[in-house]
């Protein structure tokens, strides 16, 4: 059978089914998702407004936090409104271009989020290991340059995944067994040899997660070495407390991220509903938790709220 009879260049739309095997239950699953999205919106917008309005918060830690809040808003808004329309209204159709656009924003800003967490680890390292030079090393122009670099890295690394998919032919099957346009879920619908798409996706994932986790781990290893040399117990506890919020946020982001990444490539035995629910939480839990964790744990922010 010829390629022309089994494939077409671009399907008019894809059909997102939500959570496979939980089509009946996902109406109720949407309620906690909606509540979390509401908290993410309110929390991150509040963070941005507080940091913008308060000059004393215009320092590296809070500037990076503002960038993280903006990233979380883009990441959650790229997925949740469409996801809720699937769960509540059964409206799973998404145009081909809209699907690729959603895919770009999800993966690009996931990469940006990982980069921001790495930049924040660098800020903690400089603050604890070089406290007297903190403001000179991480000046506002340097912070803006780091944020811009993280954004450019995300755009440059993720753009080829969308361009490669745009050039492929797609088979008659156009149902995506997912709640959003995830890269590998869409690649599986393409006709012919998709090894280039798969290999490039793996390359980007390993490059981003590998590089950022190594840099974060190295930063905290040096922080730990410096903190353990401090003479008093109170000084050590104070130094550790400045890192607690960041460590919580790192765990909230990378734990479901690694599960989702490994499940797509190597977790054939993992039930589909578990995989998709965790993939949804991966895009929703960090944006929901980040403003709460930083708001509660950071005295300067808490003082502005109360």
Short mmCIF file of C-alpha atoms in Angstrom, two decimals:
data_model
loop_
_atom_site.label_atom_id
_atom_site.label_comp_id
_atom_site.label_asym_id
_atom_site.label_seq_id
_atom_site.Cartn_x
_atom_site.Cartn_y
_atom_site.Cartn_z
CA UNK A 1 0.00 0.00 0.00
CA UNK A 2 1.44 3.37 -0.93
CA UNK A 3 2.30 6.09 1.52
CA UNK A 4 -0.30 8.41 -0.02
CA UNK A 5 -3.13 6.01 0.78
CA UNK A 6 -2.11 5.39 4.39
CA UNK A 7 -0.92 8.83 5.46
CA UNK A 8 -1.55 12.50 5.02
CA UNK A 9 0.71 15.44 5.66
CA UNK A 10 -1.08 17.16 8.53
CA UNK A 11 -4.33 15.94 10.10
CA UNK A 12 -6.91 18.72 10.58
CA UNK A 13 -7.05 17.92 14.28
CA UNK A 14 -6.04 15.44 16.96
CA UNK A 15 -8.39 14.01 19.58
CA UNK A 16 -7.14 14.14 23.18
CA UNK A 17 -8.98 11.53 25.26
CA UNK A 18 -7.83 12.73 28.70
CA UNK A 19 -6.91 9.91 31.09
CA UNK A 20 -7.11 6.49 29.38
CA UNK A 21 -9.36 3.98 31.20
CA UNK A 22 -10.67 6.74 33.50
CA UNK A 23 -12.95 8.52 31.03
CA UNK A 24 -15.92 8.21 33.42
CA UNK A 25 -14.02 9.25 36.55
CA UNK A 26 -12.11 12.18 35.02
CA UNK A 27 -15.15 14.47 35.43
CA UNK A 28 -14.54 14.29 39.20
CA UNK A 29 -10.75 14.25 38.91
CA UNK A 30 -11.04 17.66 37.24
CA UNK A 31 -12.28 19.33 40.46
CA UNK A 32 -9.01 18.99 42.46
CA UNK A 33 -7.10 19.88 39.28
CA UNK A 34 -9.19 23.05 38.93
CA UNK A 35 -8.61 23.99 42.58
CA UNK A 36 -4.86 23.49 42.18
CA UNK A 37 -4.88 25.61 39.02
CA UNK A 38 -6.73 28.37 40.86
CA UNK A 39 -4.14 28.29 43.67
CA UNK A 40 -1.32 28.34 41.09
CA UNK A 41 -2.82 31.39 39.33
CA UNK A 42 -3.50 33.35 42.52
CA UNK A 43 -0.22 32.40 44.21
CA UNK A 44 2.08 33.14 41.30
CA UNK A 45 0.33 36.37 40.31
CA UNK A 46 0.51 37.50 43.96
CA UNK A 47 4.25 36.68 44.02
CA UNK A 48 4.86 38.75 40.89
CA UNK A 49 2.87 41.72 42.20
CA UNK A 50 4.54 41.67 45.65
CA UNK A 51 8.06 41.42 44.20
CA UNK A 52 7.33 44.18 41.67
CA UNK A 53 5.83 46.54 44.27
CA UNK A 54 8.47 46.10 46.98
CA UNK A 55 11.94 47.59 46.17
CA UNK A 56 13.59 45.67 49.02
CA UNK A 57 12.76 42.43 47.18
CA UNK A 58 14.65 43.47 44.04
CA UNK A 59 17.55 41.14 44.82
CA UNK A 60 18.74 37.96 43.04
CA UNK A 61 16.74 35.40 45.02
CA UNK A 62 13.42 37.21 44.48
CA UNK A 63 14.14 38.18 40.88
CA UNK A 64 14.75 34.49 40.10
CA UNK A 65 11.58 33.66 42.05
CA UNK A 66 9.61 36.14 39.90
CA UNK A 67 10.96 34.46 36.75
CA UNK A 68 9.97 31.07 38.20
CA UNK A 69 6.46 32.37 38.97
CA UNK A 70 6.06 33.64 35.40
CA UNK A 71 7.27 30.28 34.05
CA UNK A 72 4.77 28.44 36.26
CA UNK A 73 1.92 30.62 34.99
CA UNK A 74 2.79 29.84 31.35
CA UNK A 75 3.30 26.13 32.07
CA UNK A 76 0.00 25.60 33.91
CA UNK A 77 -2.05 27.82 31.57
CA UNK A 78 -0.69 25.95 28.52
CA UNK A 79 -2.41 22.78 29.70
CA UNK A 80 -5.09 23.20 32.37
CA UNK A 81 -7.82 25.14 30.49
CA UNK A 82 -7.77 22.60 27.64
CA UNK A 83 -7.52 19.71 30.08
CA UNK A 84 -10.58 20.91 31.99
CA UNK A 85 -12.54 21.27 28.75
CA UNK A 86 -11.75 17.60 28.01
CA UNK A 87 -12.69 16.39 31.51
CA UNK A 88 -15.87 18.44 31.92
CA UNK A 89 -17.15 19.10 28.40
CA UNK A 90 -15.70 16.15 26.48
CA UNK A 91 -14.16 18.62 24.03
CA UNK A 92 -10.96 16.80 23.12
CA UNK A 93 -10.39 18.11 19.59
CA UNK A 94 -7.28 20.22 19.12
CA UNK A 95 -6.06 21.53 15.76
CA UNK A 96 -2.73 20.34 14.40
CA UNK A 97 -1.07 23.78 14.74
CA UNK A 98 -2.61 24.30 18.18
CA UNK A 99 -1.26 20.92 19.28
CA UNK A 100 2.28 21.78 18.17
CA UNK A 101 1.98 25.20 19.84
CA UNK A 102 0.86 23.62 23.10
CA UNK A 103 3.70 21.09 22.84
CA UNK A 104 6.23 23.89 22.32
CA UNK A 105 5.09 25.87 25.36
CA UNK A 106 4.92 22.79 27.61
CA UNK A 107 8.39 21.48 26.77
CA UNK A 108 10.11 24.85 26.34
CA UNK A 109 8.88 26.17 29.68
CA UNK A 110 9.55 22.85 31.45
CA UNK A 111 13.12 23.35 30.26
CA UNK A 112 13.02 26.98 31.46
CA UNK A 113 11.72 25.86 34.86
CA UNK A 114 14.60 23.40 35.20
CA UNK A 115 17.04 26.17 34.25
CA UNK A 116 15.51 28.59 36.77
CA UNK A 117 15.90 26.02 39.56
CA UNK A 118 19.56 25.68 38.54
CA UNK A 119 20.03 29.47 38.58
CA UNK A 120 18.44 29.61 42.05
CA UNK A 121 20.87 26.91 43.24
CA UNK A 122 23.71 29.11 41.95
CA UNK A 123 22.24 32.04 43.91
CA UNK A 124 22.17 29.96 47.12
CA UNK A 125 25.75 28.84 46.50
CA UNK A 126 27.02 32.41 46.06
CA UNK A 127 24.97 33.68 49.03
CA UNK A 128 26.39 31.06 51.40
CA UNK A 129 29.89 30.50 50.02
CA UNK A 130 30.70 34.11 48.98
CA UNK A 131 28.30 36.24 51.10
CA UNK A 132 30.38 39.43 50.92
CA UNK A 133 30.52 39.32 47.11
CA UNK A 134 26.95 38.15 46.53
CA UNK A 135 25.56 41.47 45.29
CA UNK A 136 28.58 42.14 43.06
CA UNK A 137 28.68 38.65 41.51
CA UNK A 138 24.90 38.39 41.00
CA UNK A 139 24.07 41.97 40.07
CA UNK A 140 20.71 42.75 38.45
CA UNK A 141 22.20 42.72 34.89
CA UNK A 142 23.77 39.31 35.58
CA UNK A 143 20.46 37.95 36.92
CA UNK A 144 18.60 39.23 33.84
CA UNK A 145 21.29 37.75 31.56
CA UNK A 146 21.00 34.34 33.29
CA UNK A 147 17.21 34.42 32.98
CA UNK A 148 17.47 35.34 29.29
CA UNK A 149 20.00 32.55 28.71
CA UNK A 150 17.68 30.00 30.33
CA UNK A 151 14.77 31.19 28.15
CA UNK A 152 16.83 31.11 24.93
CA UNK A 153 18.10 27.61 25.79
CA UNK A 154 14.52 26.35 26.17
CA UNK A 155 13.37 27.90 22.89
CA UNK A 156 16.40 26.71 20.88
CA UNK A 157 16.31 23.14 22.22
CA UNK A 158 12.56 22.57 21.90
CA UNK A 159 11.87 24.33 18.56
CA UNK A 160 13.44 21.49 16.48
CA UNK A 161 11.07 18.91 18.07
CA UNK A 162 8.08 20.85 16.70
CA UNK A 163 9.74 21.51 13.32
CA UNK A 164 10.61 17.82 12.91
CA UNK A 165 7.00 16.81 13.66
CA UNK A 166 5.67 19.48 11.28
CA UNK A 167 7.61 17.82 8.44
CA UNK A 168 6.27 14.32 9.11
CA UNK A 169 3.34 12.49 7.54
CA UNK A 170 0.69 11.22 9.94
CA UNK A 171 -1.26 7.99 9.76
CA UNK A 172 -5.05 7.83 9.83
CA UNK A 173 -4.99 7.28 13.60
CA UNK A 174 -5.32 10.71 15.21
CA UNK A 175 -6.34 9.84 18.81
CA UNK A 176 -3.79 10.92 21.45
CA UNK A 177 -4.03 8.80 24.60
CA UNK A 178 -3.12 11.76 26.79
CA UNK A 179 -4.54 14.95 28.34
CA UNK A 180 -2.24 17.25 26.38
CA UNK A 181 0.05 17.21 23.35
CA UNK A 182 3.11 15.53 24.83
CA UNK A 183 5.97 15.04 22.36
CA UNK A 184 6.26 11.25 22.45
CA UNK A 185 2.47 10.79 22.43
CA UNK A 186 2.29 12.74 19.16
CA UNK A 187 5.39 11.06 17.65
CA UNK A 188 3.67 7.68 18.04
CA UNK A 189 0.99 8.80 15.56
CA UNK A 190 3.48 9.68 12.82
CA UNK A 191 4.02 7.30 9.88
CA UNK A 192 7.36 5.88 8.86
CA UNK A 193 10.66 5.91 10.70
CA UNK A 194 10.46 8.25 13.72
CA UNK A 195 13.92 7.46 15.12
CA UNK A 196 15.16 11.01 14.52
CA UNK A 197 12.27 12.43 16.55
CA UNK A 198 12.77 9.93 19.37
CA UNK A 199 16.55 10.35 19.49
CA UNK A 200 16.35 14.15 19.49
CA UNK A 201 13.70 14.08 22.24
CA UNK A 202 15.93 11.82 24.35
CA UNK A 203 18.95 14.04 23.64
CA UNK A 204 17.13 17.18 24.85
CA UNK A 205 15.74 15.45 27.96
CA UNK A 206 19.11 13.96 28.96
CA UNK A 207 20.95 17.20 28.19
CA UNK A 208 18.59 19.41 30.21
CA UNK A 209 17.94 17.12 33.17
CA UNK A 210 21.50 15.77 33.23
CA UNK A 211 23.19 19.19 33.05
CA UNK A 212 20.85 20.88 35.53
CA UNK A 213 20.84 18.05 38.09
CA UNK A 214 24.65 17.88 37.99
CA UNK A 215 24.96 21.66 38.47
CA UNK A 216 22.39 21.69 41.30
CA UNK A 217 24.07 18.72 42.99
CA UNK A 218 27.51 20.34 42.68
CA UNK A 219 26.17 23.61 44.14
CA UNK A 220 24.65 21.86 47.13
CA UNK A 221 27.73 19.69 47.68
CA UNK A 222 29.85 22.86 47.99
CA UNK A 223 27.18 24.53 50.14
CA UNK A 224 27.15 21.51 52.46
CA UNK A 225 30.94 21.56 52.74
CA UNK A 226 30.97 25.25 53.67
CA UNK A 227 28.03 24.99 56.10
CA UNK A 228 29.53 22.04 57.98
CA UNK A 229 32.64 24.16 58.65
CA UNK A 230 30.63 26.91 60.38
CA UNK A 231 31.57 27.13 64.06
CA UNK A 232 28.12 27.29 65.71
CA UNK A 233 25.08 25.07 65.43
CA UNK A 234 22.79 28.09 65.06
CA UNK A 235 24.82 29.39 62.12
CA UNK A 236 24.59 25.99 60.41
CA UNK A 237 20.81 25.81 60.96
CA UNK A 238 20.34 29.34 59.64
CA UNK A 239 22.35 28.52 56.51
CA UNK A 240 20.40 25.29 55.94
CA UNK A 241 17.06 27.07 56.44
CA UNK A 242 17.80 29.44 53.55
CA UNK A 243 18.02 26.41 51.24
CA UNK A 244 14.98 24.46 52.50
CA UNK A 245 12.43 26.14 50.23
CA UNK A 246 14.57 25.58 47.15
CA UNK A 247 15.17 21.90 47.97
CA UNK A 248 11.39 21.34 48.41
CA UNK A 249 10.69 22.97 45.04
CA UNK A 250 13.43 20.92 43.34
CA UNK A 251 11.94 17.66 44.66
CA UNK A 252 8.41 18.71 43.63
CA UNK A 253 9.59 19.36 40.07
CA UNK A 254 12.15 16.64 39.34
CA UNK A 255 10.43 13.66 41.02
CA UNK A 256 7.35 13.57 38.72
CA UNK A 257 9.46 14.85 35.79
CA UNK A 258 11.84 11.90 36.00
CA UNK A 259 8.94 9.45 36.51
CA UNK A 260 7.12 10.81 33.44
CA UNK A 261 10.24 10.81 31.28
CA UNK A 262 11.27 7.26 32.24
CA UNK A 263 7.71 5.90 32.03
CA UNK A 264 7.30 7.08 28.42
CA UNK A 265 10.53 5.40 27.30
CA UNK A 266 10.98 2.38 29.56
CA UNK A 267 7.82 1.90 31.66
CA UNK A 268 5.71 -0.35 29.46
CA UNK A 269 4.47 -2.15 32.59
CA UNK A 270 3.16 1.03 34.24
CA UNK A 271 -0.66 1.34 33.92
CA UNK A 272 -1.64 4.09 31.49
CA UNK A 273 -3.88 5.94 34.01
CA UNK A 274 -1.01 6.17 36.53
CA UNK A 275 1.37 7.47 33.90
CA UNK A 276 -1.03 10.12 32.59
CA UNK A 277 -2.12 11.30 36.05
CA UNK A 278 1.51 11.74 37.13
CA UNK A 279 2.25 13.54 33.83
CA UNK A 280 -0.62 15.93 34.61
CA UNK A 281 0.58 16.49 38.17
CA UNK A 282 4.09 17.17 36.86
CA UNK A 283 2.75 20.30 35.13
CA UNK A 284 0.44 21.30 38.00
CA UNK A 285 2.07 20.47 41.35
CA UNK A 286 5.18 22.71 41.02
CA UNK A 287 3.18 25.83 39.96
CA UNK A 288 0.80 25.20 42.87
CA UNK A 289 3.44 24.48 45.51
CA UNK A 290 6.12 27.03 44.58
CA UNK A 291 4.30 30.17 45.80
CA UNK A 292 3.08 28.35 48.93
CA UNK A 293 6.52 27.00 49.83
CA UNK A 294 8.29 30.30 49.23
CA UNK A 295 5.51 32.36 50.81
CA UNK A 296 5.58 30.31 54.03
CA UNK A 297 9.33 29.70 54.23
CA UNK A 298 10.60 33.15 53.19
CA UNK A 299 10.24 35.73 55.98
CA UNK A 300 10.63 38.77 53.69
CA UNK A 301 7.75 37.61 51.49
CA UNK A 302 5.60 36.58 54.45
CA UNK A 303 6.11 39.99 56.05
CA UNK A 304 4.79 41.67 52.89
CA UNK A 305 1.71 39.41 52.81
CA UNK A 306 0.71 39.96 56.45
#
